[in-house]
Coordinates of C-alpha atoms in Angstrom, one line a residue:
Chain P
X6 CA 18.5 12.1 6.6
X7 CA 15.8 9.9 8.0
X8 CA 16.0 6.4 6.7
X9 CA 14.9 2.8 7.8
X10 CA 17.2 -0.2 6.8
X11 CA 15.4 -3.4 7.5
X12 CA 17.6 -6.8 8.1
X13 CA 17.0 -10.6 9.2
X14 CA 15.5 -11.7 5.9
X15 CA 16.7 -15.1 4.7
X16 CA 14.6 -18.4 2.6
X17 CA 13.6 -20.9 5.2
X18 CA 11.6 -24.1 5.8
X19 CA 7.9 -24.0 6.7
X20 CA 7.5 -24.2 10.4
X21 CA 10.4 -22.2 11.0
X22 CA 11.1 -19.1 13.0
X23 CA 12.7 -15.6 11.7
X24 CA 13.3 -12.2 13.3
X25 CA 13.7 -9.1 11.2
X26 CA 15.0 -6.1 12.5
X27 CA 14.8 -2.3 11.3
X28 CA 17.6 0.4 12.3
X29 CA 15.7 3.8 12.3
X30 CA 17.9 6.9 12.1
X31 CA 17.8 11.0 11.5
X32 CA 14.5 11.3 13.1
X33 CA 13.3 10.5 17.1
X34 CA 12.6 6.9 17.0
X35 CA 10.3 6.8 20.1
X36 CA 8.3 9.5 19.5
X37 CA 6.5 7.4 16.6
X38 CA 4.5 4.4 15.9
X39 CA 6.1 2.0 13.4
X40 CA 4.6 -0.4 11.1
X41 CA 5.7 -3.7 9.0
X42 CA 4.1 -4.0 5.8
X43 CA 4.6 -6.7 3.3
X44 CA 4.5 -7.4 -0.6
X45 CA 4.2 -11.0 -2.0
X46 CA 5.8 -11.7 -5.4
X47 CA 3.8 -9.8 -7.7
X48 CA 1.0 -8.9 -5.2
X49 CA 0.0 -5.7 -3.6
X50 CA 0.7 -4.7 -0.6
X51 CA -0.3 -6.1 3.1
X52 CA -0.2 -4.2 6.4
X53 CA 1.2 -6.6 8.9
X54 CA 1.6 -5.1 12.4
X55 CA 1.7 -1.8 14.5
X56 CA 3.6 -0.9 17.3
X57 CA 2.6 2.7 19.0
X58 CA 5.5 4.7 20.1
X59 CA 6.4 3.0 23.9
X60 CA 5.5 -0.8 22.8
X61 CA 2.7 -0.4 24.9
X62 CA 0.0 -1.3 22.3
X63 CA 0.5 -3.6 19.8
X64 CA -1.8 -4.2 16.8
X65 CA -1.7 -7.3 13.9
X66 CA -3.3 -8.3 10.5
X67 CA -5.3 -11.4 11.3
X68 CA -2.8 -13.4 9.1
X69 CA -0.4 -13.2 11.3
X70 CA -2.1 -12.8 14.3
X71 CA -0.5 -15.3 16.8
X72 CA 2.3 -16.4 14.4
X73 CA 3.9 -12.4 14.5
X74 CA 5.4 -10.4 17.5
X75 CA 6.2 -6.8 16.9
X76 CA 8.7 -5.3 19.3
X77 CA 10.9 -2.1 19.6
X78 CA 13.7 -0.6 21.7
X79 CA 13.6 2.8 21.9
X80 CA 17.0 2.9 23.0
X81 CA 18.7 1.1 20.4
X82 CA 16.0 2.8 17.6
X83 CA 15.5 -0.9 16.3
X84 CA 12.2 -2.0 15.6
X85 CA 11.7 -6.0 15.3
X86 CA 9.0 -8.5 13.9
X87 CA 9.1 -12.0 15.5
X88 CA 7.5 -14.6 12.8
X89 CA 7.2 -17.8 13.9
X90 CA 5.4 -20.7 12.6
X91 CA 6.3 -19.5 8.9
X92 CA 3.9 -20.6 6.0
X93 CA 5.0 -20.5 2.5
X94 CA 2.5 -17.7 2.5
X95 CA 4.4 -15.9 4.3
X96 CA 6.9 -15.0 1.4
X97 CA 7.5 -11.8 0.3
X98 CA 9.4 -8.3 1.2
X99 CA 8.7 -6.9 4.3
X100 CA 9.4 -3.1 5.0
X101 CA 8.8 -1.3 8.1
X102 CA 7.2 2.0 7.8
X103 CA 7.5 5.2 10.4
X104 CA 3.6 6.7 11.1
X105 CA 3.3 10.1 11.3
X106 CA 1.9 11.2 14.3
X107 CA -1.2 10.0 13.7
X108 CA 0.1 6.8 13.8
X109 CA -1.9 5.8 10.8
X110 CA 0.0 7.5 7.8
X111 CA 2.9 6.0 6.6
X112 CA 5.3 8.6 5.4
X113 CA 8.7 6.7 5.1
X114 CA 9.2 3.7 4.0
X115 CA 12.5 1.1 4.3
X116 CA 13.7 -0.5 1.2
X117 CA 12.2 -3.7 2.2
X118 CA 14.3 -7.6 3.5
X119 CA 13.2 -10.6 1.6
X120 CA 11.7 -13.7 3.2
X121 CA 11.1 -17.0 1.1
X122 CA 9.7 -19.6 3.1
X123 CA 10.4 -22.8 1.1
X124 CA 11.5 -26.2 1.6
Chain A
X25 CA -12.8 -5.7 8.2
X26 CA -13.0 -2.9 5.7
X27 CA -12.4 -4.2 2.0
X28 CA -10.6 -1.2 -0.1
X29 CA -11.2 -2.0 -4.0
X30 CA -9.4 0.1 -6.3
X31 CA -10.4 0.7 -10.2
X32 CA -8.9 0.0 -12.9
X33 CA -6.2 -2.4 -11.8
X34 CA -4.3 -1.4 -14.6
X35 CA -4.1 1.9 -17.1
X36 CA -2.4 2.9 -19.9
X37 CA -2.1 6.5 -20.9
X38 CA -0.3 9.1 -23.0
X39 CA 1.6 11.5 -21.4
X40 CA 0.1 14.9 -20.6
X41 CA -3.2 13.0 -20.4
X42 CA -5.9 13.2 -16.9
X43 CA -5.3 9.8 -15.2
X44 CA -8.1 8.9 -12.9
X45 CA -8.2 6.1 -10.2
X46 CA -11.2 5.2 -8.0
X47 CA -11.1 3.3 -4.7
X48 CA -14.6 2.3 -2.8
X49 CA -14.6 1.5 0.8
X50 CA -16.9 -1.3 1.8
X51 CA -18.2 1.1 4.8
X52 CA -17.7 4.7 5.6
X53 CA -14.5 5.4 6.5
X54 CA -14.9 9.1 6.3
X55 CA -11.7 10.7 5.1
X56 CA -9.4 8.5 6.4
X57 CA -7.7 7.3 3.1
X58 CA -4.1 7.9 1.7
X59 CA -2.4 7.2 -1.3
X60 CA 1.2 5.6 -1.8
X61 CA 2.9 5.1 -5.1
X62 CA 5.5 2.3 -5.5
X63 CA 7.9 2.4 -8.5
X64 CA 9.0 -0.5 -10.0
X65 CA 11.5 -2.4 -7.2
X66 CA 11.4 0.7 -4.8
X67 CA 9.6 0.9 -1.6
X68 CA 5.9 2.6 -1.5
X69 CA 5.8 6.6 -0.9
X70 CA 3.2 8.8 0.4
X71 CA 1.8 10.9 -1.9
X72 CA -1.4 12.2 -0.5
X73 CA -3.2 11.7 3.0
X74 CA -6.4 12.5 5.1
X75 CA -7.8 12.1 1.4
X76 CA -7.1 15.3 -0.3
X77 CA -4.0 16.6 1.3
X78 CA -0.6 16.4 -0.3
X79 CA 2.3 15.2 1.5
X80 CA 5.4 17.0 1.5
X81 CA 7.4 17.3 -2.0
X82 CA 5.2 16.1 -3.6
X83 CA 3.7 17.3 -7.1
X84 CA 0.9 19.7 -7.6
X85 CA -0.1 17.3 -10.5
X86 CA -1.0 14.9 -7.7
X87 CA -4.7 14.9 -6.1
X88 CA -7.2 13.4 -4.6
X89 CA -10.7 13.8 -2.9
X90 CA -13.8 12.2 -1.7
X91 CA -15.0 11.3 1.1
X92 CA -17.3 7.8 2.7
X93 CA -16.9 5.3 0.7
X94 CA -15.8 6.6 -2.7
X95 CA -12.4 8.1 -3.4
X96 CA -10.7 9.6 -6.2
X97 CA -7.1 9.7 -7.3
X98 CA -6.6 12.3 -10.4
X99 CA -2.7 12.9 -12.0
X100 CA -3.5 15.9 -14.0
X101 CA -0.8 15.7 -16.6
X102 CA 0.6 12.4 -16.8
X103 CA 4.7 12.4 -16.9
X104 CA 7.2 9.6 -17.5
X105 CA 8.2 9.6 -14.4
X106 CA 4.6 8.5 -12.9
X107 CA 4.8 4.9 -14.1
X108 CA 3.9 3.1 -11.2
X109 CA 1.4 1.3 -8.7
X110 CA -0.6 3.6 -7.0
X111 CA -2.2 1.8 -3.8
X112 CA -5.3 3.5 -1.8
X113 CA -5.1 2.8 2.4
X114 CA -7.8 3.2 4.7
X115 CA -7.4 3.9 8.6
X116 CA -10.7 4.0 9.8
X117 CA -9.8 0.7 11.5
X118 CA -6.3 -0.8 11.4
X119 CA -4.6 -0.6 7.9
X120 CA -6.1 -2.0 5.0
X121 CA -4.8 -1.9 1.1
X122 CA -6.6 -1.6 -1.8
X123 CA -5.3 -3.6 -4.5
X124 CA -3.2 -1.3 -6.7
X125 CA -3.5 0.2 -10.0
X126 CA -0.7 -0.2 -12.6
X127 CA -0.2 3.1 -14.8
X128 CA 1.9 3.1 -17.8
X129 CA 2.5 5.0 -21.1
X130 CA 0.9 4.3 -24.1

């Protein structure tokens, strides 16, 4: 079965730092791009970040644009979002998303890790 | 960027009615648009992409077409089960949203 379980999501302060991981199994993690995608409370959905399939190029929402790092290791099928700087703004779920090959079509989704960033 | 804007932002049907939803690109994006629909507390899934084409498993009640700028969503026979957000997501450059449209039953 092909799944995504997402991790790392806690409440912290404004100005912290977070990393959020995603364990990818039942399908060939480096063959495909991932994405992070998040949902404030209530709100639709954002795209976050793009990774293509070797880490080689790396894409972000301007939001989080020099805040965010998106990583992967192919060899531990983990894909990870660095968020630094963290704005109350920031809150919300964050799921990570395998692209078909296209890279551009997101066609399974994790069930999401909360992050609240409050003081 | 390209602004996705999505129409109504809310329904309310009966079931077995046609349920439309529109989504405009603020440029041509060609056919690069998909649709996701996200149940209440569940994660977002794929229901149609490239604009017209439906993803695996998923019902023939389910369509969409267009192409440019406009964009149309269409559940033929509205079910119980279909009670949800239904997003649009163009990838003409990056990934961008539109803003959702909340179905329920009347």
């Amino acid at each position: 079965e092909v799944q995504l379980v997402e991790s790392g999501g806690v409440v912290i302060q404004p100005g912290g730092s977070l990393r959020l991981s995603c364990a990818a199994s039942g399908f060939t993690f480096e063959d495909y791009a991932m994405h992070w995608v998040r949902q404030a409370p209530g709100k639709g959905l954002e795209w976050v970040s793009l990774i293509s399939w070797n880490g080689g190029s790396t894409y972000y929402a301007d939001s989080v644009k020099g805040r965010f790092t998106i990583s992967r290791d192919n060899n531990k099928n983990s894909l990870y979002l660095q968020m630094h700087s963290l704005r109350a703004e920031d809150t919300a779920i964050y799921y990570c998303a395998k692209a078909q090959a296209t890279r551009v079509t997101l066609d399974v989704w994790g069930k999401g890790t909360t992050v609240t960033v409050s003081s | 960027d390209i602004q996705m804007t999505q129409s109504p932002s809310s329904l309310s049907a009966s079931v077995g009615d046609r349920v439309t939803i529109t989504c405009q690109a603020s440029q041509d994006i060609y056919n690069y648009l998909n649709w996701y629909q996200q149940k209440p507390g569940k994660a977002p899934n794929l229901l149609i992409y490239d604009a017209s084409n439906l993803a695996t498993g998923v019902p023939s009640r389910f369509s969409g077409s267009g192409s440019g700028t406009d964009f149309t969503f269409t559940i033929s026979s509205l079910q119980p089960e279909d009670i949800a957000t239904y997003y649009c997501q163009q990838y003409d450059n990056l990934l961008t949203f539109g803003g959702g449209t909340k179905v329920e039953i009347k």
